[in-house]
PDB file of C-alpha atoms in Angstrom:
ATOM      1  CA  UNK A   4       0.000   0.000   0.000  1.00  0.00           C
ATOM      2  CA  UNK A   5       1.006   3.614  -0.573  1.00  0.00           C
ATOM      3  CA  UNK A   6       1.519   6.200   2.167  1.00  0.00           C
ATOM      4  CA  UNK A   7       1.810   9.993   2.069  1.00  0.00           C
ATOM      5  CA  UNK A   8       3.161  12.170   4.874  1.00  0.00           C
ATOM      6  CA  UNK A   9       2.487  15.828   5.663  1.00  0.00           C
ATOM      7  CA  UNK A  10       4.391  17.647   8.389  1.00  0.00           C
ATOM      8  CA  UNK A  11       2.679  20.830   9.553  1.00  0.00           C
ATOM      9  CA  UNK A  12       5.320  23.270  10.805  1.00  0.00           C
ATOM     10  CA  UNK A  13       5.883  26.956  10.117  1.00  0.00           C
ATOM     11  CA  UNK A  14       9.524  26.787  11.251  1.00  0.00           C
ATOM     12  CA  UNK A  15      10.150  23.541   9.361  1.00  0.00           C
ATOM     13  CA  UNK A  16       8.699  25.014   6.175  1.00  0.00           C
ATOM     14  CA  UNK A  17      10.889  28.124   6.600  1.00  0.00           C
ATOM     15  CA  UNK A  18      13.985  25.941   7.004  1.00  0.00           C
ATOM     16  CA  UNK A  19      14.556  27.102  10.584  1.00  0.00           C
ATOM     17  CA  UNK A  20      13.878  23.688  12.124  1.00  0.00           C
ATOM     18  CA  UNK A  21      14.557  20.166  10.944  1.00  0.00           C
ATOM     19  CA  UNK A  22      11.547  17.913  10.427  1.00  0.00           C
ATOM     20  CA  UNK A  23      12.233  14.951  12.677  1.00  0.00           C
ATOM     21  CA  UNK A  24       8.717  13.497  12.969  1.00  0.00           C
ATOM     22  CA  UNK A  25       8.083  13.039   9.234  1.00  0.00           C
ATOM     23  CA  UNK A  26      11.178  10.845   8.802  1.00  0.00           C
ATOM     24  CA  UNK A  27      10.109   8.719  11.793  1.00  0.00           C
ATOM     25  CA  UNK A  28       6.758   8.135  10.103  1.00  0.00           C
ATOM     26  CA  UNK A  29       8.459   7.290   6.800  1.00  0.00           C
ATOM     27  CA  UNK A  30      10.798   4.808   8.463  1.00  0.00           C
ATOM     28  CA  UNK A  31       8.000   3.093  10.361  1.00  0.00           C
ATOM     29  CA  UNK A  32       5.586   2.767   7.442  1.00  0.00           C
ATOM     30  CA  UNK A  33       8.342   1.469   5.161  1.00  0.00           C
ATOM     31  CA  UNK A  34       9.203  -1.165   7.767  1.00  0.00           C
ATOM     32  CA  UNK A  35       5.501  -2.101   7.802  1.00  0.00           C
ATOM     33  CA  UNK A  36       5.570  -2.644   4.033  1.00  0.00           C
ATOM     34  CA  UNK A  37       4.155   0.659   2.765  1.00  0.00           C
ATOM     35  CA  UNK A  38       5.634   2.602  -0.128  1.00  0.00           C
ATOM     36  CA  UNK A  39       6.116   6.286   0.760  1.00  0.00           C
ATOM     37  CA  UNK A  40       4.952   8.062  -2.390  1.00  0.00           C
ATOM     38  CA  UNK A  41       4.645  11.668  -1.160  1.00  0.00           C
ATOM     39  CA  UNK A  42       6.248  13.589   1.711  1.00  0.00           C
ATOM     40  CA  UNK A  43       6.287  17.340   2.380  1.00  0.00           C
ATOM     41  CA  UNK A  44       6.681  19.903   5.124  1.00  0.00           C
ATOM     42  CA  UNK A  45       4.029  22.610   4.878  1.00  0.00           C
ATOM     43  CA  UNK A  46       3.334  25.710   6.975  1.00  0.00           C
ATOM     44  CA  UNK A  47       0.518  25.815   9.490  1.00  0.00           C
ATOM     45  CA  UNK A  48      -1.786  27.328   6.874  1.00  0.00           C
ATOM     46  CA  UNK A  49      -5.166  25.632   6.670  1.00  0.00           C
ATOM     47  CA  UNK A  50      -5.696  26.378   2.969  1.00  0.00           C
ATOM     48  CA  UNK A  51      -2.312  24.919   1.978  1.00  0.00           C
ATOM     49  CA  UNK A  52      -2.844  21.829   4.128  1.00  0.00           C
ATOM     50  CA  UNK A  53      -6.324  21.319   2.663  1.00  0.00           C
ATOM     51  CA  UNK A  54      -5.007  21.689  -0.886  1.00  0.00           C
ATOM     52  CA  UNK A  55      -2.300  19.087  -0.303  1.00  0.00           C
ATOM     53  CA  UNK A  56      -4.820  16.680   1.220  1.00  0.00           C
ATOM     54  CA  UNK A  57      -7.188  17.160  -1.705  1.00  0.00           C
ATOM     55  CA  UNK A  58      -4.369  16.446  -4.149  1.00  0.00           C
ATOM     56  CA  UNK A  59      -3.348  13.254  -2.351  1.00  0.00           C
ATOM     57  CA  UNK A  60      -6.857  11.916  -1.715  1.00  0.00           C
ATOM     58  CA  UNK A  61      -8.808  13.090  -4.755  1.00  0.00           C
ATOM     59  CA  UNK A  62      -6.108  12.042  -7.204  1.00  0.00           C
ATOM     60  CA  UNK A  63      -5.681   8.657  -5.497  1.00  0.00           C
ATOM     61  CA  UNK A  64      -1.986   9.185  -4.821  1.00  0.00           C
ATOM     62  CA  UNK A  65      -1.966   7.311  -1.497  1.00  0.00           C
ATOM     63  CA  UNK A  66      -4.072   4.841   0.454  1.00  0.00           C
ATOM     64  CA  UNK A  67      -2.910   6.196   3.815  1.00  0.00           C
ATOM     65  CA  UNK A  68      -2.192   9.855   4.592  1.00  0.00           C
ATOM     66  CA  UNK A  69      -0.372  10.437   7.873  1.00  0.00           C
ATOM     67  CA  UNK A  70       0.074  13.945   9.203  1.00  0.00           C
ATOM     68  CA  UNK A  71       2.258  15.173  12.031  1.00  0.00           C
ATOM     69  CA  UNK A  72       1.984  18.422  13.929  1.00  0.00           C
ATOM     70  CA  UNK A  73      -0.700  21.055  14.170  1.00  0.00           C
ATOM     71  CA  UNK A  74      -2.983  19.203  16.604  1.00  0.00           C
ATOM     72  CA  UNK A  75      -2.478  21.319  19.722  1.00  0.00           C
ATOM     73  CA  UNK A  76      -4.046  24.448  21.180  1.00  0.00           C
ATOM     74  CA  UNK A  77      -1.994  27.104  19.400  1.00  0.00           C
ATOM     75  CA  UNK A  78      -4.026  29.378  17.116  1.00  0.00           C
ATOM     76  CA  UNK A  79      -1.752  28.145  14.283  1.00  0.00           C
ATOM     77  CA  UNK A  80      -2.574  24.457  14.992  1.00  0.00           C
ATOM     78  CA  UNK A  81      -5.147  23.743  12.274  1.00  0.00           C
ATOM     79  CA  UNK A  82      -4.469  20.174  11.152  1.00  0.00           C
ATOM     80  CA  UNK A  83      -7.777  18.743  12.462  1.00  0.00           C
ATOM     81  CA  UNK A  84      -9.672  21.539  10.706  1.00  0.00           C
ATOM     82  CA  UNK A  85      -7.704  20.953   7.503  1.00  0.00           C
ATOM     83  CA  UNK A  86      -8.482  17.233   7.554  1.00  0.00           C
ATOM     84  CA  UNK A  87     -11.142  17.189   4.872  1.00  0.00           C
ATOM     85  CA  UNK A  88     -12.699  13.850   5.679  1.00  0.00           C
ATOM     86  CA  UNK A  89     -15.973  12.760   4.158  1.00  0.00           C
ATOM     87  CA  UNK A  90     -16.384  10.148   6.882  1.00  0.00           C
ATOM     88  CA  UNK A  91     -14.847  10.537  10.323  1.00  0.00           C
ATOM     89  CA  UNK A  92     -13.025   7.648  12.014  1.00  0.00           C
ATOM     90  CA  UNK A  93     -13.016   8.754  15.668  1.00  0.00           C
ATOM     91  CA  UNK A  94     -11.790   5.419  17.044  1.00  0.00           C
ATOM     92  CA  UNK A  95      -8.230   5.892  15.776  1.00  0.00           C
ATOM     93  CA  UNK A  96      -7.413   9.165  17.592  1.00  0.00           C
ATOM     94  CA  UNK A  97      -9.412   7.975  20.620  1.00  0.00           C
ATOM     95  CA  UNK A  98      -7.241   4.837  20.767  1.00  0.00           C
ATOM     96  CA  UNK A  99      -4.048   6.862  20.358  1.00  0.00           C
ATOM     97  CA  UNK A 100      -5.042   9.205  23.177  1.00  0.00           C
ATOM     98  CA  UNK A 101      -6.075   6.353  25.486  1.00  0.00           C
ATOM     99  CA  UNK A 102      -2.801   4.513  24.851  1.00  0.00           C
ATOM    100  CA  UNK A 103      -0.639   7.630  25.148  1.00  0.00           C
ATOM    101  CA  UNK A 104      -2.079   8.631  28.528  1.00  0.00           C
ATOM    102  CA  UNK A 105       0.221   6.058  30.118  1.00  0.00           C
ATOM    103  CA  UNK A 106       3.203   8.121  28.893  1.00  0.00           C
ATOM    104  CA  UNK A 107       1.933  11.673  29.476  1.00  0.00           C
ATOM    105  CA  UNK A 108      -1.250  13.196  30.826  1.00  0.00           C
ATOM    106  CA  UNK A 109      -0.868  16.026  28.272  1.00  0.00           C
ATOM    107  CA  UNK A 110      -2.176  13.588  25.673  1.00  0.00           C
ATOM    108  CA  UNK A 111      -5.662  14.716  26.668  1.00  0.00           C
ATOM    109  CA  UNK A 112      -4.846  18.040  25.003  1.00  0.00           C
ATOM    110  CA  UNK A 113      -4.514  16.462  21.558  1.00  0.00           C
ATOM    111  CA  UNK A 114      -7.098  17.512  18.986  1.00  0.00           C
ATOM    112  CA  UNK A 115      -5.995  14.866  16.455  1.00  0.00           C
ATOM    113  CA  UNK A 116      -8.639  13.646  14.027  1.00  0.00           C
ATOM    114  CA  UNK A 117      -8.961  10.806  11.545  1.00  0.00           C
ATOM    115  CA  UNK A 118     -11.224  10.217   8.590  1.00  0.00           C
ATOM    116  CA  UNK A 119     -11.716   8.891   5.098  1.00  0.00           C
ATOM    117  CA  UNK A 120     -11.671  11.041   1.971  1.00  0.00           C
ATOM    118  CA  UNK A 121     -12.427   9.190  -1.265  1.00  0.00           C
ATOM    119  CA  UNK A 122     -10.379   5.981  -0.810  1.00  0.00           C
ATOM    120  CA  UNK A 123      -7.690   7.419   1.463  1.00  0.00           C
ATOM    121  CA  UNK A 124      -7.509   7.061   5.234  1.00  0.00           C
ATOM    122  CA  UNK A 125      -6.192  10.209   6.941  1.00  0.00           C
ATOM    123  CA  UNK A 126      -4.693  10.040  10.445  1.00  0.00           C
ATOM    124  CA  UNK A 127      -3.398  13.060  12.368  1.00  0.00           C
ATOM    125  CA  UNK A 128      -0.419  12.172  14.552  1.00  0.00           C
ATOM    126  CA  UNK A 129       1.267  14.263  17.253  1.00  0.00           C
ATOM    127  CA  UNK A 130       4.178  16.549  16.451  1.00  0.00           C
ATOM    128  CA  UNK A 131       6.930  15.009  18.568  1.00  0.00           C
ATOM    129  CA  UNK A 132       8.962  12.096  17.198  1.00  0.00           C
ATOM    130  CA  UNK A 133       8.591  10.171  20.474  1.00  0.00           C
ATOM    131  CA  UNK A 134       4.799  10.498  20.431  1.00  0.00           C
ATOM    132  CA  UNK A 135       4.662   9.671  16.711  1.00  0.00           C
ATOM    133  CA  UNK A 136       6.585   6.456  17.327  1.00  0.00           C
ATOM    134  CA  UNK A 137       4.400   5.458  20.289  1.00  0.00           C
ATOM    135  CA  UNK A 138       1.148   6.129  18.437  1.00  0.00           C
ATOM    136  CA  UNK A 139       2.191   4.455  15.190  1.00  0.00           C
ATOM    137  CA  UNK A 140       3.497   1.366  17.002  1.00  0.00           C
ATOM    138  CA  UNK A 141       0.062   1.075  18.573  1.00  0.00           C
ATOM    139  CA  UNK A 142      -2.213   1.738  15.573  1.00  0.00           C
ATOM    140  CA  UNK A 143      -0.232   0.692  12.503  1.00  0.00           C
ATOM    141  CA  UNK A 144      -0.860  -3.068  12.811  1.00  0.00           C
ATOM    142  CA  UNK A 145      -4.620  -2.447  12.902  1.00  0.00           C
ATOM    143  CA  UNK A 146      -4.718  -0.008   9.986  1.00  0.00           C
ATOM    144  CA  UNK A 147      -3.846  -2.752   7.496  1.00  0.00           C
ATOM    145  CA  UNK A 148      -7.225  -4.457   7.926  1.00  0.00           C
ATOM    146  CA  UNK A 149      -9.187  -1.204   7.707  1.00  0.00           C
ATOM    147  CA  UNK A 150      -7.325  -0.147   4.574  1.00  0.00           C
ATOM    148  CA  UNK A 151      -7.984  -3.515   2.925  1.00  0.00           C
ATOM    149  CA  UNK A 152     -11.714  -3.048   3.553  1.00  0.00           C
ATOM    150  CA  UNK A 153     -11.584   0.561   2.287  1.00  0.00           C
ATOM    151  CA  UNK A 154      -9.816  -0.551  -0.894  1.00  0.00           C
ATOM    152  CA  UNK A 155     -12.148  -3.505  -1.475  1.00  0.00           C
ATOM    153  CA  UNK A 156      -9.431  -6.091  -0.812  1.00  0.00           C
ATOM    154  CA  UNK A 157     -11.191  -7.536   2.231  1.00  0.00           C
ATOM    155  CA  UNK A 158     -14.798  -7.483   3.283  1.00  0.00           C
ATOM    156  CA  UNK A 159     -15.144  -9.128   6.653  1.00  0.00           C
ATOM    157  CA  UNK A 160     -14.588  -7.572  10.049  1.00  0.00           C
ATOM    158  CA  UNK A 161     -16.298 -10.290  12.070  1.00  0.00           C
ATOM    159  CA  UNK A 162     -14.084 -12.811  13.767  1.00  0.00           C
ATOM    160  CA  UNK A 163     -15.130 -16.415  14.009  1.00  0.00           C
TER     161      UNK A 163
END
């Protein structure tokens, strides 16, 4: 399956800060068997983030779109608002938050969202590389089944 990665960071986009979370995502999804087909650092500008998501999802460039950054309380944190999902998937960010509470109570401040646009699953991840790794280790094994259903490669969720 194909994965795309968007890092939301004003300072990263301006070249003032190295993107460390995006490469962690790329490494982890490659190890899980995904092909990384698109990866960019964009500023915390809702319109630019939305445009990139539309391009990826509407043109069928990736099956999984993972974002990092922009899920906090800052007025510039707009990733959940930019996530143009047609169908929300609240269980994924709920699971990430529940799991991450064992590491930090600040997890409850995450506004991460997840949803489906066309045939692409979008998941907002935290901005820190440590939190990205923890969340992806937890959810990535389960995403495979959901993506297979979304893509019409599998049709059963019920276990026998």
